[in-house]
Amino acid sequence: MQPLLQVIHRHKSGEKIGVYSVCSAHPWVLESAIRFAKERNSSVLIEATSNQVNQFGGYTGMLPADFREMVWKIADKIEFPREKVWLGGDHLGPNVWQNRNADEAMQLSETLIYDYVAAGFRKIHLDCSMSCADDPTPLSDEEVASRAARLCQIAERSWQEYGGEAPVYVIGTEVPVPGGAKESMKGMQVTSPDAAKITLATHQKKWQQLGLTEVWPRVIALVVQPGVEFDHHNVEHYLPVKAKALSQFIETVPYLVYEAHSTDYQALDAYRQLVHDHFAILKVGPALTFALREGLFALDKLDREWNGERNAAHLHETLEQVMHEQPERWSPYYKGSAHQQYIDRQYSLSDRIRYYWAEPEVEKAVSKLLENLRQNPIPLSMLSQYLPEQAEAIKVGDLANDPKAWVMDKVRTVLLQYALACEQQPEGAVS
């Protein structure tokens, strides 16, 4: 049985387990995730999104096969079995091509889906909820489901041609935009059980109409809004009472759980409660690169103080300059005064900095930063000021005395919260 299907079946059988999905394309984040999985003797689910990775390269410059090879190369380097790395595709559909007419956008989406499955991605989020240039807004449930079923047909054809394990599917979309709320979170509503029921029924009908009835049992999850979200500087925390009816509804549906997006920055108890309430697939993305940025900014401060302004790498200033020169990835989201935009660029929870780490000037600054701190090692007394948890781990021998390891350990702290929530819980752990 497909590994993710096994997890879902165990959850539906009463085990309080789930799976977290690492939604990032940063090599350090991916290495942290794979090392963490090896440490805990578990598998790891890694997903690329349609804007990160597509047939035109996305903002990472990678095709689906390129992303797979990057992940496998990392796994091979740390001697982690490839079969324990599960690859998924997130928001696969017209998302990237909403400014084009629907016919053209859907043709591009078909190529996208085909390429993802051909490259070995086996968890496929079919997301056709967005309106294209010549569409009404919003799209009807019937049209969304019809387009998703059409893309499922393409995915099945690609799988049959390339072989391997059968894909599993996720349908639906959360209310806010991917990567954090663009505007205020006020007015955010938990998905109603009726809306979830309609989405499932409409999709199942379209699957049947296209001869995909036998595929429907491989639809493992529905994306809904459980009441979690974040904007630039605030987090909407999970309140189980608001999602109680939604949680109870999915108990009546065989083989399906909910997938929760934008779960970043919640507390451990919230993650455990989400899994308990059948939001058994938890997506995390910006929180991982936010932790990465925190670590690198801490190193930048240390570098400037320890090695002096003249010799320092000046990573922070380099990022700010590159973001000023290429504002298209952050300017649609960060408004207000120049100072407010500066604060948001550096510290927003949506972490639009993540789009800029692969820029050549930024990569050069990161390399110089690591080189400076390796050639002239920092005393523990200074490290403790900016990275106290990592300094303590070094002191007791749990962490290598290397600047890259310190940053990756920051990412690990985020992953640990998800792992503790998704692993089998003892009786009474969640009421």
PDB file of C-alpha atoms in Angstrom, residues 109-292:
ATOM      1  CA  SER A 109      -1.700  22.944 -15.868  1.00  0.00           C
ATOM      2  CA  GLU A 110      -1.938  19.607 -17.683  1.00  0.00           C
ATOM      3  CA  THR A 111       1.756  19.789 -18.573  1.00  0.00           C
ATOM      4  CA  LEU A 112       2.549  20.774 -14.991  1.00  0.00           C
ATOM      5  CA  ILE A 113       0.680  17.792 -13.534  1.00  0.00           C
ATOM      6  CA  TYR A 114       2.116  15.378 -16.090  1.00  0.00           C
ATOM      7  CA  ASP A 115       5.686  16.503 -15.367  1.00  0.00           C
ATOM      8  CA  TYR A 116       5.287  16.290 -11.587  1.00  0.00           C
ATOM      9  CA  VAL A 117       3.986  12.725 -11.703  1.00  0.00           C
ATOM     10  CA  ALA A 118       6.564  11.705 -14.335  1.00  0.00           C
ATOM     11  CA  ALA A 119       9.291  12.983 -12.002  1.00  0.00           C
ATOM     12  CA  GLY A 120       8.102  10.764  -9.159  1.00  0.00           C
ATOM     13  CA  PHE A 121       5.885  13.111  -7.146  1.00  0.00           C
ATOM     14  CA  ARG A 122       3.175  10.934  -5.641  1.00  0.00           C
ATOM     15  CA  LYS A 123       1.139  13.283  -3.431  1.00  0.00           C
ATOM     16  CA  ILE A 124      -0.700  15.615  -5.758  1.00  0.00           C
ATOM     17  CA  HIS A 125      -2.776  18.584  -4.609  1.00  0.00           C
ATOM     18  CA  LEU A 126      -5.256  19.316  -7.391  1.00  0.00           C
ATOM     19  CA  ASP A 127      -6.127  22.977  -6.889  1.00  0.00           C
ATOM     20  CA  CYS A 128      -8.331  24.548  -9.545  1.00  0.00           C
ATOM     21  CA  SER A 129     -10.138  26.962  -7.253  1.00  0.00           C
ATOM     22  CA  MET A 130      -8.692  30.151  -8.696  1.00  0.00           C
ATOM     23  CA  SER A 131     -10.367  32.143 -11.475  1.00  0.00           C
ATOM     24  CA  CYS A 132      -8.485  32.750 -14.707  1.00  0.00           C
ATOM     25  CA  ALA A 133      -8.631  35.900 -16.845  1.00  0.00           C
ATOM     26  CA  ASP A 134     -11.901  35.047 -18.601  1.00  0.00           C
ATOM     27  CA  ASP A 135     -13.561  33.310 -15.634  1.00  0.00           C
ATOM     28  CA  PRO A 136     -16.255  34.553 -13.294  1.00  0.00           C
ATOM     29  CA  THR A 137     -15.186  35.161  -9.691  1.00  0.00           C
ATOM     30  CA  PRO A 138     -15.597  32.964  -7.792  1.00  0.00           C
ATOM     31  CA  LEU A 139     -15.748  29.780  -9.836  1.00  0.00           C
ATOM     32  CA  SER A 140     -18.645  27.434  -9.192  1.00  0.00           C
ATOM     33  CA  ASP A 141     -18.050  24.215  -7.256  1.00  0.00           C
ATOM     34  CA  GLU A 142     -18.969  22.318 -10.430  1.00  0.00           C
ATOM     35  CA  GLU A 143     -16.300  24.054 -12.521  1.00  0.00           C
ATOM     36  CA  VAL A 144     -13.602  23.689  -9.869  1.00  0.00           C
ATOM     37  CA  ALA A 145     -14.341  19.975  -9.526  1.00  0.00           C
ATOM     38  CA  SER A 146     -14.532  19.465 -13.283  1.00  0.00           C
ATOM     39  CA  ARG A 147     -11.094  21.008 -13.816  1.00  0.00           C
ATOM     40  CA  ALA A 148      -9.602  19.014 -10.945  1.00  0.00           C
ATOM     41  CA  ALA A 149     -10.960  15.766 -12.385  1.00  0.00           C
ATOM     42  CA  ARG A 150      -9.497  16.672 -15.773  1.00  0.00           C
ATOM     43  CA  LEU A 151      -6.072  17.119 -14.166  1.00  0.00           C
ATOM     44  CA  CYS A 152      -6.470  13.862 -12.266  1.00  0.00           C
ATOM     45  CA  GLN A 153      -6.904  12.110 -15.618  1.00  0.00           C
ATOM     46  CA  ILE A 154      -3.573  13.558 -16.755  1.00  0.00           C
ATOM     47  CA  ALA A 155      -1.862  12.498 -13.538  1.00  0.00           C
ATOM     48  CA  GLU A 156      -3.139   8.945 -13.947  1.00  0.00           C
ATOM     49  CA  ARG A 157      -1.937   8.803 -17.539  1.00  0.00           C
ATOM     50  CA  SER A 158       1.514  10.022 -16.502  1.00  0.00           C
ATOM     51  CA  TRP A 159       1.689   7.431 -13.719  1.00  0.00           C
ATOM     52  CA  GLN A 160       0.647   4.619 -16.051  1.00  0.00           C
ATOM     53  CA  GLU A 161       3.334   5.647 -18.517  1.00  0.00           C
ATOM     54  CA  TYR A 162       6.150   6.035 -15.983  1.00  0.00           C
ATOM     55  CA  GLY A 163       5.192   3.422 -13.376  1.00  0.00           C
ATOM     56  CA  GLY A 164       5.986   3.371  -9.692  1.00  0.00           C
ATOM     57  CA  GLU A 165       3.556   3.754  -6.816  1.00  0.00           C
ATOM     58  CA  ALA A 166       0.101   5.079  -7.611  1.00  0.00           C
ATOM     59  CA  PRO A 167      -0.388   8.784  -6.819  1.00  0.00           C
ATOM     60  CA  VAL A 168      -2.632   9.930  -3.997  1.00  0.00           C
ATOM     61  CA  TYR A 169      -4.632  13.121  -4.277  1.00  0.00           C
ATOM     62  CA  VAL A 170      -5.634  16.100  -2.184  1.00  0.00           C
ATOM     63  CA  ILE A 171      -8.524  18.289  -3.320  1.00  0.00           C
ATOM     64  CA  GLY A 172      -9.880  21.671  -2.312  1.00  0.00           C
ATOM     65  CA  THR A 173      -8.096  24.792  -1.135  1.00  0.00           C
ATOM     66  CA  GLU A 174      -7.904  26.883   1.978  1.00  0.00           C
ATOM     67  CA  VAL A 175      -9.588  30.302   1.975  1.00  0.00           C
ATOM     68  CA  PRO A 176      -6.443  32.490   2.367  1.00  0.00           C
ATOM     69  CA  VAL A 177      -3.742  32.735  -0.291  1.00  0.00           C
ATOM     70  CA  PRO A 178      -0.782  30.330  -0.068  1.00  0.00           C
ATOM     71  CA  GLY A 179       2.038  31.559   2.143  1.00  0.00           C
ATOM     72  CA  GLY A 180       0.069  33.605   4.655  1.00  0.00           C
ATOM     73  CA  ALA A 181      -2.777  36.079   4.555  1.00  0.00           C
ATOM     74  CA  LYS A 182      -2.193  38.977   2.180  1.00  0.00           C
ATOM     75  CA  GLU A 183      -4.582  41.275   3.981  1.00  0.00           C
ATOM     76  CA  SER A 184      -6.123  41.338   7.450  1.00  0.00           C
ATOM     77  CA  MET A 185      -7.229  38.050   8.990  1.00  0.00           C
ATOM     78  CA  LYS A 186     -10.439  39.648  10.253  1.00  0.00           C
ATOM     79  CA  GLY A 187     -13.501  37.842   9.013  1.00  0.00           C
ATOM     80  CA  MET A 188     -11.709  34.531   8.501  1.00  0.00           C
ATOM     81  CA  GLN A 189     -14.233  31.726   8.773  1.00  0.00           C
ATOM     82  CA  VAL A 190     -13.766  28.082   9.616  1.00  0.00           C
ATOM     83  CA  THR A 191     -14.993  25.921   6.738  1.00  0.00           C
ATOM     84  CA  SER A 192     -18.527  24.740   7.412  1.00  0.00           C
ATOM     85  CA  PRO A 193     -19.381  21.025   7.334  1.00  0.00           C
ATOM     86  CA  ASP A 194     -21.917  21.768   4.583  1.00  0.00           C
ATOM     87  CA  ALA A 195     -19.234  23.371   2.405  1.00  0.00           C
ATOM     88  CA  ALA A 196     -16.909  20.401   2.954  1.00  0.00           C
ATOM     89  CA  LYS A 197     -19.722  17.990   2.121  1.00  0.00           C
ATOM     90  CA  ILE A 198     -20.565  19.832  -1.110  1.00  0.00           C
ATOM     91  CA  THR A 199     -16.912  19.936  -2.168  1.00  0.00           C
ATOM     92  CA  LEU A 200     -16.492  16.209  -1.667  1.00  0.00           C
ATOM     93  CA  ALA A 201     -19.773  15.266  -3.342  1.00  0.00           C
ATOM     94  CA  THR A 202     -19.129  17.500  -6.345  1.00  0.00           C
ATOM     95  CA  HIS A 203     -15.620  16.194  -6.867  1.00  0.00           C
ATOM     96  CA  GLN A 204     -16.682  12.574  -6.485  1.00  0.00           C
ATOM     97  CA  LYS A 205     -19.407  13.073  -9.100  1.00  0.00           C
ATOM     98  CA  LYS A 206     -16.895  14.558 -11.579  1.00  0.00           C
ATOM     99  CA  TRP A 207     -14.485  11.666 -10.933  1.00  0.00           C
ATOM    100  CA  GLN A 208     -17.285   9.248 -11.797  1.00  0.00           C
ATOM    101  CA  GLN A 209     -18.220  11.164 -14.948  1.00  0.00           C
ATOM    102  CA  LEU A 210     -14.646  10.941 -16.235  1.00  0.00           C
ATOM    103  CA  GLY A 211     -14.312   7.238 -15.469  1.00  0.00           C
ATOM    104  CA  LEU A 212     -12.148   7.787 -12.401  1.00  0.00           C
ATOM    105  CA  THR A 213     -14.331   5.903  -9.936  1.00  0.00           C
ATOM    106  CA  GLU A 214     -11.543   3.432  -9.115  1.00  0.00           C
ATOM    107  CA  VAL A 215      -9.185   6.352  -8.468  1.00  0.00           C
ATOM    108  CA  TRP A 216     -11.444   8.061  -5.925  1.00  0.00           C
ATOM    109  CA  PRO A 217     -10.245   5.896  -2.967  1.00  0.00           C
ATOM    110  CA  ARG A 218      -6.809   7.424  -3.539  1.00  0.00           C
ATOM    111  CA  VAL A 219      -8.188  10.871  -2.726  1.00  0.00           C
ATOM    112  CA  ILE A 220      -6.820  11.042   0.808  1.00  0.00           C
ATOM    113  CA  ALA A 221      -7.515  14.579   1.999  1.00  0.00           C
ATOM    114  CA  LEU A 222      -9.607  17.690   1.650  1.00  0.00           C
ATOM    115  CA  VAL A 223      -8.057  21.107   2.222  1.00  0.00           C
ATOM    116  CA  VAL A 224     -10.227  23.198   4.537  1.00  0.00           C
ATOM    117  CA  GLN A 225      -9.811  26.208   6.807  1.00  0.00           C
ATOM    118  CA  PRO A 226      -9.712  25.009  10.442  1.00  0.00           C
ATOM    119  CA  GLY A 227      -9.227  28.520  11.785  1.00  0.00           C
ATOM    120  CA  VAL A 228      -5.445  28.865  11.616  1.00  0.00           C
ATOM    121  CA  GLU A 229      -3.659  31.620   9.744  1.00  0.00           C
ATOM    122  CA  PHE A 230      -0.929  34.226  10.040  1.00  0.00           C
ATOM    123  CA  ASP A 231      -0.306  37.606   8.509  1.00  0.00           C
ATOM    124  CA  HIS A 232       2.842  39.716   8.698  1.00  0.00           C
ATOM    125  CA  HIS A 233       3.104  39.897  12.486  1.00  0.00           C
ATOM    126  CA  ASN A 234       0.114  38.085  13.986  1.00  0.00           C
ATOM    127  CA  VAL A 235      -1.016  34.487  14.295  1.00  0.00           C
ATOM    128  CA  GLU A 236      -4.578  33.169  14.465  1.00  0.00           C
ATOM    129  CA  HIS A 237      -4.303  30.229  16.845  1.00  0.00           C
ATOM    130  CA  TYR A 238      -6.333  27.047  16.585  1.00  0.00           C
ATOM    131  CA  LEU A 239      -9.491  26.915  18.715  1.00  0.00           C
ATOM    132  CA  PRO A 240     -10.906  23.368  18.679  1.00  0.00           C
ATOM    133  CA  VAL A 241     -14.405  24.486  19.645  1.00  0.00           C
ATOM    134  CA  LYS A 242     -14.735  26.485  16.405  1.00  0.00           C
ATOM    135  CA  ALA A 243     -13.819  23.446  14.274  1.00  0.00           C
ATOM    136  CA  LYS A 244     -15.772  20.847  16.270  1.00  0.00           C
ATOM    137  CA  ALA A 245     -18.551  20.350  13.711  1.00  0.00           C
ATOM    138  CA  LEU A 246     -16.037  20.221  10.853  1.00  0.00           C
ATOM    139  CA  SER A 247     -13.989  17.652  12.747  1.00  0.00           C
ATOM    140  CA  GLN A 248     -17.037  15.496  13.409  1.00  0.00           C
ATOM    141  CA  PHE A 249     -18.103  15.561   9.751  1.00  0.00           C
ATOM    142  CA  ILE A 250     -14.932  13.931   8.408  1.00  0.00           C
ATOM    143  CA  GLU A 251     -15.392  11.042  10.839  1.00  0.00           C
ATOM    144  CA  THR A 252     -18.324   9.978   8.661  1.00  0.00           C
ATOM    145  CA  VAL A 253     -16.226   9.881   5.462  1.00  0.00           C
ATOM    146  CA  PRO A 254     -14.155   6.718   4.870  1.00  0.00           C
ATOM    147  CA  TYR A 255     -10.440   7.020   4.065  1.00  0.00           C
ATOM    148  CA  LEU A 256     -10.357  10.824   4.125  1.00  0.00           C
ATOM    149  CA  VAL A 257      -8.755  13.331   6.471  1.00  0.00           C
ATOM    150  CA  TYR A 258      -8.276  17.069   6.309  1.00  0.00           C
ATOM    151  CA  GLU A 259      -5.139  18.840   5.138  1.00  0.00           C
ATOM    152  CA  ALA A 260      -4.429  22.089   6.988  1.00  0.00           C
ATOM    153  CA  HIS A 261      -2.405  24.803   5.281  1.00  0.00           C
ATOM    154  CA  SER A 262      -0.801  27.855   6.923  1.00  0.00           C
ATOM    155  CA  THR A 263      -0.248  25.984  10.199  1.00  0.00           C
ATOM    156  CA  ASP A 264       3.059  27.808  10.719  1.00  0.00           C
ATOM    157  CA  TYR A 265       3.758  29.419  14.111  1.00  0.00           C
ATOM    158  CA  GLN A 266       1.161  27.478  16.118  1.00  0.00           C
ATOM    159  CA  ALA A 267       1.998  26.034  19.549  1.00  0.00           C
ATOM    160  CA  LEU A 268       2.730  22.345  20.084  1.00  0.00           C
ATOM    161  CA  ASP A 269      -0.590  21.776  21.860  1.00  0.00           C
ATOM    162  CA  ALA A 270      -2.395  23.271  18.854  1.00  0.00           C
ATOM    163  CA  TYR A 271      -0.615  20.909  16.476  1.00  0.00           C
ATOM    164  CA  ARG A 272      -1.515  17.947  18.645  1.00  0.00           C
ATOM    165  CA  GLN A 273      -5.131  19.046  18.805  1.00  0.00           C
ATOM    166  CA  LEU A 274      -5.269  19.567  15.033  1.00  0.00           C
ATOM    167  CA  VAL A 275      -4.084  15.996  14.454  1.00  0.00           C
ATOM    168  CA  HIS A 276      -6.542  14.724  17.062  1.00  0.00           C
ATOM    169  CA  ASP A 277      -9.347  16.592  15.235  1.00  0.00           C
ATOM    170  CA  HIS A 278      -8.477  14.861  11.930  1.00  0.00           C
ATOM    171  CA  PHE A 279      -6.451  17.684  10.369  1.00  0.00           C
ATOM    172  CA  ALA A 280      -3.946  14.911   9.934  1.00  0.00           C
ATOM    173  CA  ILE A 281      -1.773  16.518   7.244  1.00  0.00           C
ATOM    174  CA  LEU A 282      -0.072  19.676   8.505  1.00  0.00           C
ATOM    175  CA  LYS A 283       1.676  21.938   5.999  1.00  0.00           C
ATOM    176  CA  VAL A 284       4.645  24.052   7.103  1.00  0.00           C
ATOM    177  CA  GLY A 285       6.641  26.424   4.929  1.00  0.00           C
ATOM    178  CA  PRO A 286       7.416  30.037   5.879  1.00  0.00           C
ATOM    179  CA  ALA A 287       8.121  29.104   9.520  1.00  0.00           C
ATOM    180  CA  LEU A 288      11.059  27.005   8.328  1.00  0.00           C
ATOM    181  CA  THR A 289      12.701  29.746   6.273  1.00  0.00           C
ATOM    182  CA  PHE A 290      11.788  32.268   8.998  1.00  0.00           C
ATOM    183  CA  ALA A 291      13.886  30.181  11.414  1.00  0.00           C
ATOM    184  CA  LEU A 292      16.626  29.936   8.778  1.00  0.00           C
TER     185      LEU A 292
END
